[in-house]
Coordinates of C-alpha atoms in Angstrom, one line a residue:
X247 CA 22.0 -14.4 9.6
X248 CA 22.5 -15.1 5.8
X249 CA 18.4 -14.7 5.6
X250 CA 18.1 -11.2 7.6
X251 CA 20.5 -9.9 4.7
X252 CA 17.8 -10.5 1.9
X253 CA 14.4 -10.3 4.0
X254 CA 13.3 -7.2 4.3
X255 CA 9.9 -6.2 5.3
X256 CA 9.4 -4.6 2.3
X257 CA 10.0 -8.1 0.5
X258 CA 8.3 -9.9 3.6
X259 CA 5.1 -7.5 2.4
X260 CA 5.2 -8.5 -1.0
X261 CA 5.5 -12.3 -0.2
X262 CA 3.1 -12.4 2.0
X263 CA 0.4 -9.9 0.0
X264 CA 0.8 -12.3 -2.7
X265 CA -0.3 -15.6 -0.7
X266 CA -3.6 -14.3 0.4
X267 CA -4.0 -13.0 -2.9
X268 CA -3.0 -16.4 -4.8
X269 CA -5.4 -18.2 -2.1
X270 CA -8.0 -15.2 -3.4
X271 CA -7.7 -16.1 -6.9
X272 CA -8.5 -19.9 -5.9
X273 CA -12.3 -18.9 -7.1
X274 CA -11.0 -19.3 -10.6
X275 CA -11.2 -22.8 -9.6
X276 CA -14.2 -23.1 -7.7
X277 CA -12.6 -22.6 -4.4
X278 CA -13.7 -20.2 -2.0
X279 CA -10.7 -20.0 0.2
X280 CA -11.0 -16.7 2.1
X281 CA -14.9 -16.7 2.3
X282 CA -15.0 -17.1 5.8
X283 CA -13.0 -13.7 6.7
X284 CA -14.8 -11.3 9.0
X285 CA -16.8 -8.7 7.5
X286 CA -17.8 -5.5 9.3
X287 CA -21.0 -4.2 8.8
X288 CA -22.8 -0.9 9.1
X289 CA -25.0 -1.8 12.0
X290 CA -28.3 -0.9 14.4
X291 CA -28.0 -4.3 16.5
X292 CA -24.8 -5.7 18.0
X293 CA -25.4 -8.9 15.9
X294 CA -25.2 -7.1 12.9
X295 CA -21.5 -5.8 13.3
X296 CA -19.4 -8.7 12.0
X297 CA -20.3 -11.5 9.4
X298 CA -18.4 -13.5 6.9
X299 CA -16.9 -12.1 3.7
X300 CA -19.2 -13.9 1.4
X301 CA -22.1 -16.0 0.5
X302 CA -20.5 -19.1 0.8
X303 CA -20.5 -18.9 4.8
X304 CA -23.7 -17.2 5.1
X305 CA -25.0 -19.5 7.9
X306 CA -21.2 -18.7 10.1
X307 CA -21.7 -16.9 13.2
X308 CA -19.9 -13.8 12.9
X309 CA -17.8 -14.0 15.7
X310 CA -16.7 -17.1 15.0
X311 CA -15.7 -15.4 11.6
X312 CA -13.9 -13.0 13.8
X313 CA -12.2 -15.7 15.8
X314 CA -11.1 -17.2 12.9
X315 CA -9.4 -14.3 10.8
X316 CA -8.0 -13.7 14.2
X317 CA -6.4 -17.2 14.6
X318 CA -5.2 -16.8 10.3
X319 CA -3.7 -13.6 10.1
X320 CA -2.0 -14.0 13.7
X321 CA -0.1 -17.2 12.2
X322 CA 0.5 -15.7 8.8
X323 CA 2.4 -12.8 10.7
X324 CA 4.1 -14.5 13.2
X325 CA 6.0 -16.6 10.4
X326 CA 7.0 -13.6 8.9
X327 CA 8.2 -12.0 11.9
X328 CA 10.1 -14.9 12.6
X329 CA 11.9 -14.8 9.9
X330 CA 12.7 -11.0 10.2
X331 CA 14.2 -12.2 13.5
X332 CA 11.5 -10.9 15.9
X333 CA 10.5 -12.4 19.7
X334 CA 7.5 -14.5 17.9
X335 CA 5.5 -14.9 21.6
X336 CA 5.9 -11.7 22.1
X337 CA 4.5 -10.6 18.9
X338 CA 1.7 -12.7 19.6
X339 CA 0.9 -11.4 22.7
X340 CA 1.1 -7.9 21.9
X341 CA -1.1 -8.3 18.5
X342 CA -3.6 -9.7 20.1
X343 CA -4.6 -6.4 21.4
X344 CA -3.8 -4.9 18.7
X345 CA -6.1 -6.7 16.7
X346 CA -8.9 -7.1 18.5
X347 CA -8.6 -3.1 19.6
X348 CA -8.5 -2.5 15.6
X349 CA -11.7 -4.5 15.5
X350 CA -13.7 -2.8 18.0
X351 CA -12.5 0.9 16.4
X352 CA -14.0 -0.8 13.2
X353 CA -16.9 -1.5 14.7
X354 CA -17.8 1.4 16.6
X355 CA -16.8 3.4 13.2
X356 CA -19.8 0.9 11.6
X357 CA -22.3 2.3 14.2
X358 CA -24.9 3.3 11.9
X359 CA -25.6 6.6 13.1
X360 CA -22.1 7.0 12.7
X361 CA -21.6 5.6 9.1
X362 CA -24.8 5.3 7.5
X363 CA -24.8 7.4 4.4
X364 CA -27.9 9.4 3.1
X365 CA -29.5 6.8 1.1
X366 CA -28.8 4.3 3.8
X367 CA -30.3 5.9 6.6
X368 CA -34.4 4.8 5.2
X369 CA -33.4 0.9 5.0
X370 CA -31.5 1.4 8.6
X371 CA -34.6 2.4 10.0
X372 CA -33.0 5.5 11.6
X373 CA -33.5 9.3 11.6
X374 CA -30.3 10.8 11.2
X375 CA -26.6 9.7 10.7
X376 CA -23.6 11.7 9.9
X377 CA -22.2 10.0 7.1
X378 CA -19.0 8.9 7.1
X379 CA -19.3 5.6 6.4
X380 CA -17.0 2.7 7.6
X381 CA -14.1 4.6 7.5
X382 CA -14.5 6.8 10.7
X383 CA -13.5 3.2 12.5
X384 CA -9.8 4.3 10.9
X385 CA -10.5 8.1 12.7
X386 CA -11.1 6.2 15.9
X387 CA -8.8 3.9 15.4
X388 CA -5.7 6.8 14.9
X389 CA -7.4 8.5 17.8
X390 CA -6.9 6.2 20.3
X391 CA -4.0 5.2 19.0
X392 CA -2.6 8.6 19.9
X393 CA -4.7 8.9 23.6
X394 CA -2.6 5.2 24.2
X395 CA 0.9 5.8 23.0
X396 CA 1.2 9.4 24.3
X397 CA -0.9 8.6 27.5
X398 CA 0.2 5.4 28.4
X399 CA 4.0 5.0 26.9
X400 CA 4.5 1.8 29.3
X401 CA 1.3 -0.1 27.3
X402 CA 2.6 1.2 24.0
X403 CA 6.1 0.6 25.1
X404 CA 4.8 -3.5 26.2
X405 CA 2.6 -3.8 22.5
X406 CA 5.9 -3.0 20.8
X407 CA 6.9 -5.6 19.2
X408 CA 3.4 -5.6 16.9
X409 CA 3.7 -1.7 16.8
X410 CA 5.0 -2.7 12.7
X411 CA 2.2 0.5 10.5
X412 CA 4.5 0.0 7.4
X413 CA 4.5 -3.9 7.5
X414 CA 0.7 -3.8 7.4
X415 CA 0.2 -1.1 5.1
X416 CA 2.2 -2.6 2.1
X417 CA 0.6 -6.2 2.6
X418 CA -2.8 -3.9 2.3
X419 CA -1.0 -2.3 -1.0
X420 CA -0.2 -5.3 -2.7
X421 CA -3.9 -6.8 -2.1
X422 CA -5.6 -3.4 -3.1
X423 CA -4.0 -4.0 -7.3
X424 CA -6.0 -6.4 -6.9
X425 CA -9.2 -5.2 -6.4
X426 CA -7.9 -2.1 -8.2
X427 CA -7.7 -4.8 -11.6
X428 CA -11.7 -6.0 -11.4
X429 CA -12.7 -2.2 -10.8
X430 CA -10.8 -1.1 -13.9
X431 CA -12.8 -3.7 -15.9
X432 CA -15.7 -2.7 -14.4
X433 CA -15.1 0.6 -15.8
X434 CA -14.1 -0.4 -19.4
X435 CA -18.1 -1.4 -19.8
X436 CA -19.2 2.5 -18.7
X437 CA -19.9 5.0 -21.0
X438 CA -16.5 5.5 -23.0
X439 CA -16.9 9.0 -22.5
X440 CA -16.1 9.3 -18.5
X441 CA -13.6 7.1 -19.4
X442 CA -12.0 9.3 -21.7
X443 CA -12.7 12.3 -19.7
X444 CA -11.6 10.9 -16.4
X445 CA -8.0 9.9 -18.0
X446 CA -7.4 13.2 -19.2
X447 CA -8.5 14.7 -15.9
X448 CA -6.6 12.8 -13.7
X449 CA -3.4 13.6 -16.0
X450 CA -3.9 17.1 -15.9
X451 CA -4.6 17.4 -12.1
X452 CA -2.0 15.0 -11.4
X453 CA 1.0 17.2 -13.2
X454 CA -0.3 20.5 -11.5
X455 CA -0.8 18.9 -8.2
X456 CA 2.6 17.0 -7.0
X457 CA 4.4 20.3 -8.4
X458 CA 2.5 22.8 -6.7
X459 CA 2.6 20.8 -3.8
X460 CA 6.2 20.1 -3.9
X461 CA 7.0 23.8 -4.9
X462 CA 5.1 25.4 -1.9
X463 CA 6.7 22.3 1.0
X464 CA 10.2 23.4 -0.4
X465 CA 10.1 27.0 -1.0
X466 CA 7.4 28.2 1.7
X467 CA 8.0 26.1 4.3
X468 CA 11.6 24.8 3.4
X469 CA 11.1 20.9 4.2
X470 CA 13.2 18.8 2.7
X471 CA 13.0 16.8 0.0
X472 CA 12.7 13.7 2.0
X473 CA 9.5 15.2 3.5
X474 CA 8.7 17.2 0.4
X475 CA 8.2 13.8 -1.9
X476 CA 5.8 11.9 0.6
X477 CA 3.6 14.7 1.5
X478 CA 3.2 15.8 -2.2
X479 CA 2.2 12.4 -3.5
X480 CA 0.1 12.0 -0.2
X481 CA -2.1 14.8 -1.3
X482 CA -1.7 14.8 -5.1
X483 CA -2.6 11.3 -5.4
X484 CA -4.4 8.9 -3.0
X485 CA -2.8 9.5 0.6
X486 CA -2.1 6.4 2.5
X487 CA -0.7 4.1 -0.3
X488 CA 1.2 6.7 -2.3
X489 CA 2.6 8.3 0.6
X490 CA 4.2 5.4 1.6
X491 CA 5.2 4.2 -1.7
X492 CA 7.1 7.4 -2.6
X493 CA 8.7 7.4 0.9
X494 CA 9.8 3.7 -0.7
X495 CA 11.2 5.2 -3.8
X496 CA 12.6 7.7 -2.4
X497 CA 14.3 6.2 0.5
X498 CA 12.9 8.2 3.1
X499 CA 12.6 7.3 6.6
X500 CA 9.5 5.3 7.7
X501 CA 8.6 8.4 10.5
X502 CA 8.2 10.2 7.2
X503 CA 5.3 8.5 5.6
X504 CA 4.0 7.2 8.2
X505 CA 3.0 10.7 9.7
X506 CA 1.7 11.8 6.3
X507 CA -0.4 8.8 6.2
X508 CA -2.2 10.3 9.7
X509 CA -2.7 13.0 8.2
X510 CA -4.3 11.9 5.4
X511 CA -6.4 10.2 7.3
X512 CA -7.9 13.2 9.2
X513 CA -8.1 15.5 6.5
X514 CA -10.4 12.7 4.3
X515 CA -12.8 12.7 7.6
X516 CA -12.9 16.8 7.0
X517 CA -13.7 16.8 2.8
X518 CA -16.5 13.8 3.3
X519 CA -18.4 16.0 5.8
X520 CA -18.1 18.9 4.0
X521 CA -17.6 18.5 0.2
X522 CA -20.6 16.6 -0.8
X523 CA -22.7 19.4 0.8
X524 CA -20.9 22.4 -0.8
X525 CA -21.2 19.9 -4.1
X526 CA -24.7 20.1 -3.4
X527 CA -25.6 23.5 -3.2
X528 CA -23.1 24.7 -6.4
X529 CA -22.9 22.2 -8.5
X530 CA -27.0 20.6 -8.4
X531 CA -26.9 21.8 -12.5
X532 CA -23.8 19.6 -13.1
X533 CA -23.9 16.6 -11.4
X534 CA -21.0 14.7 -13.1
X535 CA -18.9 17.9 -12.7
X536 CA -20.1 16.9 -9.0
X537 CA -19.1 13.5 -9.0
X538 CA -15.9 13.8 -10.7
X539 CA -14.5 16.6 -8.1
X540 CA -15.0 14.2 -5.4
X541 CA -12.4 11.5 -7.1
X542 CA -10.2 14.8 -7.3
X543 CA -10.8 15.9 -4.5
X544 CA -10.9 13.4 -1.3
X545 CA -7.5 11.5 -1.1
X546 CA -8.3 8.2 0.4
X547 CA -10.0 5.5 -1.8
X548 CA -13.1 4.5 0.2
X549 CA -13.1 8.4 1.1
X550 CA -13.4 9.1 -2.1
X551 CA -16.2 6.6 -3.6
X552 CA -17.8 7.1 -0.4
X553 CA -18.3 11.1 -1.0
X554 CA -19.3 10.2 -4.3
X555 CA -22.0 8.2 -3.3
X556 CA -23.2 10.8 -0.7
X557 CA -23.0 14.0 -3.3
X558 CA -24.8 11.1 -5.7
X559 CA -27.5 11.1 -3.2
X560 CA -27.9 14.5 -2.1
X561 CA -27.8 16.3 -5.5
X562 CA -30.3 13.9 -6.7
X563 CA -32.8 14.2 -4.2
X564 CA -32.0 18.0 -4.4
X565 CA -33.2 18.0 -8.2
X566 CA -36.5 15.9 -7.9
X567 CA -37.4 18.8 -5.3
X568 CA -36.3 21.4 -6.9
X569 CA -36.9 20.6 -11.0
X570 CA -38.5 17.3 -10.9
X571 CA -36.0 15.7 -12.9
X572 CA -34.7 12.2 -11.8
X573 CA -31.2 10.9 -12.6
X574 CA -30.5 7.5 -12.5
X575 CA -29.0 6.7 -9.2
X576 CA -24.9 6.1 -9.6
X577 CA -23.5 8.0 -12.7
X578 CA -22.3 10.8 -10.4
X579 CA -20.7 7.7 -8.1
X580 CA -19.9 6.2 -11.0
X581 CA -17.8 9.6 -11.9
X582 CA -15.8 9.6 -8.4
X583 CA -14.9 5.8 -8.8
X584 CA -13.5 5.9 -12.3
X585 CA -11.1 9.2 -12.0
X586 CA -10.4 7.8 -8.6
X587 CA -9.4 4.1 -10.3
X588 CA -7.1 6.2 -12.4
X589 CA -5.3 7.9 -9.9
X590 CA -4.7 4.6 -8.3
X591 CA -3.0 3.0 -11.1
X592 CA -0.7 5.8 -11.6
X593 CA 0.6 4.9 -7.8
X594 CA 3.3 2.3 -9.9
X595 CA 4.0 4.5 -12.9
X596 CA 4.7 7.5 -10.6
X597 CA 6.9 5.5 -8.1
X598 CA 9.0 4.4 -10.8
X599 CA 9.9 7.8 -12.0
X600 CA 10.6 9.6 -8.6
X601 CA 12.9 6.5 -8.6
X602 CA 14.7 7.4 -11.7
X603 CA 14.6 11.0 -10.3
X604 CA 16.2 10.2 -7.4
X605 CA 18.9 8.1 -8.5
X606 CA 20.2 10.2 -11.6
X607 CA 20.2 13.4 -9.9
X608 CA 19.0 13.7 -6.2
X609 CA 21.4 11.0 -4.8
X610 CA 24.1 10.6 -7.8
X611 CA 27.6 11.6 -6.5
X612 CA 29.2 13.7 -8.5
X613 CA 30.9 12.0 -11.4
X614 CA 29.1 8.7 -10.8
X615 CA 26.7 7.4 -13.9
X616 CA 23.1 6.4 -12.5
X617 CA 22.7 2.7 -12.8
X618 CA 19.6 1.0 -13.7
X619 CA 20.1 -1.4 -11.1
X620 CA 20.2 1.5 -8.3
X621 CA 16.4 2.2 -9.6
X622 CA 15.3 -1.1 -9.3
X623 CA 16.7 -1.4 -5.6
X624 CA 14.9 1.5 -5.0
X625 CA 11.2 0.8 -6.4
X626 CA 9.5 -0.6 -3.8
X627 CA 9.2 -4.3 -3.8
X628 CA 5.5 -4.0 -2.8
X629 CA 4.5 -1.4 -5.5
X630 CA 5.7 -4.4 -8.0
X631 CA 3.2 -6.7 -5.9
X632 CA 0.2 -3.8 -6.1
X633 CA 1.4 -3.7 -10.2
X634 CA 1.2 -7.3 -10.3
X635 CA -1.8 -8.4 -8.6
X636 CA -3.4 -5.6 -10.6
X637 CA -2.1 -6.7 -13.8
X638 CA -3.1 -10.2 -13.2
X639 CA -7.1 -9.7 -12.5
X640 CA -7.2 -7.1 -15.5
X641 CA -5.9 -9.8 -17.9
X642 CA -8.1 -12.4 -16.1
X643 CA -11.4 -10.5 -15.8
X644 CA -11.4 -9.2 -19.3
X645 CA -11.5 -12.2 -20.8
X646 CA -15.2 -12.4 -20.3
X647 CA -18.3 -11.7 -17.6
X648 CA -17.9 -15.2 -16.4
X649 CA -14.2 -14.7 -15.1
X650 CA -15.2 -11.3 -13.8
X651 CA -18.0 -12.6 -11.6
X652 CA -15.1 -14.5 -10.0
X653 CA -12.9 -12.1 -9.9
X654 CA -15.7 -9.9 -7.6
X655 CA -15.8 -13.1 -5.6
X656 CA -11.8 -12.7 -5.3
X657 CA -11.8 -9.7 -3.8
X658 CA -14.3 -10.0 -1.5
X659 CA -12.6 -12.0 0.6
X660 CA -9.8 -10.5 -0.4
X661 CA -10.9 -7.1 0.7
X662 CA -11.6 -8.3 4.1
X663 CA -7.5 -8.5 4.7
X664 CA -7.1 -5.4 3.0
X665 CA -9.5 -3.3 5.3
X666 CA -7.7 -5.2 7.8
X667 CA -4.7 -4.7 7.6
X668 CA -4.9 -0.6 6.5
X669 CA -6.8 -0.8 10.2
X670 CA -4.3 -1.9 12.2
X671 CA -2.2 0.7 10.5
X672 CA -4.0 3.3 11.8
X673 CA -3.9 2.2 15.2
X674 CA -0.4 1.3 15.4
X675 CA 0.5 4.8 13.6
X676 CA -1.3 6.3 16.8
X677 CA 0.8 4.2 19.0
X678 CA 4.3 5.2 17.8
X679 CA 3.3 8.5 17.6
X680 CA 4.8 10.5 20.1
X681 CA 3.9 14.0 19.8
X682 CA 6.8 15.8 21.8
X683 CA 9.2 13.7 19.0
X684 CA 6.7 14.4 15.8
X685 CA 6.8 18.1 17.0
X686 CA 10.1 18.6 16.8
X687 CA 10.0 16.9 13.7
X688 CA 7.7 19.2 12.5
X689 CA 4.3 17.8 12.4
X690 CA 2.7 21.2 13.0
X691 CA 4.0 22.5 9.8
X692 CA 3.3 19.7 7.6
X693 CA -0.4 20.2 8.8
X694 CA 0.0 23.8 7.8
X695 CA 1.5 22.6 4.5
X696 CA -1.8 20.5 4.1
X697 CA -4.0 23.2 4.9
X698 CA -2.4 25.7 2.8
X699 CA -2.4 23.0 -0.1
X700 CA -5.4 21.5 0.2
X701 CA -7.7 24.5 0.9
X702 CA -5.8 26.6 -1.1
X703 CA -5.4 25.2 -4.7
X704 CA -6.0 21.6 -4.7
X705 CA -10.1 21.5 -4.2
X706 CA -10.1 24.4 -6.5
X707 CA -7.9 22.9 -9.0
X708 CA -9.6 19.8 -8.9
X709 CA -13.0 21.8 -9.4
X710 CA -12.0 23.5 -11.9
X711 CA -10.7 20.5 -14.1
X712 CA -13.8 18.3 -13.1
X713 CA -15.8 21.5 -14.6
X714 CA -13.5 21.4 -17.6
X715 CA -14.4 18.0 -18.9
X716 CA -17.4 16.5 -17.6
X717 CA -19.3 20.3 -18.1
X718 CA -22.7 19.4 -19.9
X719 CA -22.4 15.8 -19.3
X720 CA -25.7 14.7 -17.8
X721 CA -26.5 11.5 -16.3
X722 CA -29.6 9.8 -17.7
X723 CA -33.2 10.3 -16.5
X724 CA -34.7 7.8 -14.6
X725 CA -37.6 6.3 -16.6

């Protein structure tokens, strides 16, 4: 009993996001210990869907890759379950179809008609595809999710016991500082100038965003400010991660950021198939204007880079039609990944400080002095993994292009758990989503607040800053 007391799954999360990423780092050392992960593909032919993370396995069959992340992360999990005090055969039975449901969403989501992005579709050897990279395996995923647990209550009612979204999601958390650290030092070698602009973007955007957000959930549609907090950070700053990390800090409960996260989720899917093209026909004269509104913009991370990539693609093959003029291909990515790197970050800092909020005046009784013990109960124990993980491969990878090739290697088999793991989220946030319950919770109207927010200031907002600093700045011609 004496170990239920102190284990919580917010500390399991941190533990256990801190093994794989300790057996990650092992490529300091020569070691490739999570090479042989499965890694989805985008894909024509059915034995192109899954292969190993990295090069080291090349020659591994890809569903024995499969198989064998299967039989890794279904041992890592059942220990910590144990120790929560779960029925550990049970779990085991009832993730098994969760994981290897997850892993079919993922792959149909991979199908490259499906995911392929514009300057994909040539080397795929196909005519069309609609774009939405990888990701659309976490649409499907939610999707049927829902169809299941609203459909068929008895099967979500037997998987149970695995149903754990907020488990998974801050093991994913922890994991993404880390690849969060070797992208940052990727970014210190671009020109200093998107640096400097994408800082003083993201600030900006940031302070107007989480107020106007919070303003209009409270006063407009008079949530409180348990739902208020979640759903502004979950569309001011990257969705998934900072949803659930404010609902942390804030001590919501977990319905809370948990339904937030879905809709995140959906309303990424709507921006990628509709921002890059806007972006394309207003913005072709200002393509880093382009770029950096998609890091503003889209909340998810791969969402985000992945819009980038497609505007990247359509406004340059717009120009050499219309002007002639070639840019070099992936300054205007290069735009949506660094603002969107930035925002990331900020996840900790901001955390931290609606914990401070909370404790000195939301929650303080009357007469009581806050405590700075009370805000460090509070901060998520996972946000300090996420700051720590990212802390460690920034110190680690700066130190020279040696230790940053490794740290790439790191996180790619890192990564593979990551994706993973924000996956099985998805599904199992379909699966304990009962609409008749969410309803009455008021799901409808925090869609409406998303609309309103998101349609209403936000893209524009985010435009207009993007305009603000990157106006004139040109990527370089193609020689």
């Amino acid at each position: 009993m004496a170990q239920k007391r102190w284990l919580t799954e917010d500390k399991l999360a941190l533990i256990m996001g801190l093994f794989l990423f300790l057996l990650g780092t092992l490529n300091f050392a020569g070691v490739d210990a999570l090479g042989w992960s499965v890694k989805t593909n985008v894909w024509v032919s059915p034995d192109q869907i899954f292969s190993s993370a990295t090069g080291t396995f090349k020659g591994m069959p890809g569903y024995v890759c499969l198989l064998l992340t299967y039989l890794f992360v279904t041992v890592f999990l059942s220990v910590g379950v144990k120790f929560l005090g779960g029925d550990v055969p049970r779990f085991v039975k009832s993730f098994t179809v969760v994981f290897f449901v997850s892993a079919g969403c993922y792959a149909v989501g991979h199908y490259a008609v499906i995911a392929a992005t514009p300057n994909q579709v040539a080397k795929l050897g196909i005519p069309w595809a609609m774009g939405l990279t990888g990701e659309a395996g976490f649409i499907i995923a939610l999707v049927l999710g829902i169809i299941v647990g609203n459909f068929t209550p008895g099967l979500a009612a037997e998987l149970k016991e695995a149903l754990r979204p907020e488990m998974y999601i801050k093991i994913a958390i922890v994991i993404l500082g880390a690849e969060l650290g070797v992208k940052a030092v990727d970014a210190l070698g671009l020109a200093s100038s998107v640096i400097f602009r994408g800082l003083c973007a993201i600030v900006e955007a940031y302070l107007i965003y989480w107020a106007l957000v919070y303003y209009v959930a409270r006063k407009h549609f008079k949530f409180s400010r348990e739902w208020s907090a979640p759903l502004a950070s979950g569309i001011s700053i990257c969705g998934v991660s900072a949803a659930i990390a404010t609902g942390g800090a804030t001590r919501a409960r977990p319905v809370v950021p948990i339904m937030v996260s879905s809709l995140v989720v959906v309303f990424t899917c709507i921006e990628m198939l509709i921002l890059p093209f806007v972006a394309q026909w207003g913005l072709s004269s200002e393509p880093m204007v382009a770029g950096a509104w998609m890091g503003l913009a889209v909340k998810s991370d791969g969402g985000a880079i992945a819009s980038g990539a497609i505007t990247d693609a359509l406004i340059r093959a717009k120009l050499v039609a219309d002007t002639g003029i070639q840019y070099q291909e992936g300054w205007i990515t290069m735009a949506a990944t660094t603002i969107k790197i930035f925002i990331d970050v900020f996840i900790g800092i901001w955390s931290f400080i609606l914990a401070m909020v909370w404790s000195a005046f939301i929650d303080r009784k009357p007469g009581e002095r806050m405590k700075f013990s009370e805000v460090l109960d509070r901060f998520p124990r996972f946000v300090l993994g996420y700051v720590i993980t990212f802390l460690i491969m920034l110190a680690l990878c700066a130190s020279g292009p040696e230790l940053l090739k490794f740290g790439k290697a790191t996180i790619a088999g890192t990564n593979t758990f990551r994706g993973l793991f924000f996956l099985m989220t998805f599904f199992t946030i379909g699966l304990v989503s009962n609409f008749k319950k969410l309803w009455a919770e008021g799901i409808g109207r925090l869609a409406a607040v998303y609309v309103v927010c998101l349609f209403g200031f936000i893209i524009w907002i985010g435009l207009f800053i993007s305009w603000l600093f990157f106006h004139g700045v040109m990527p370089p011609v193609a020689s």
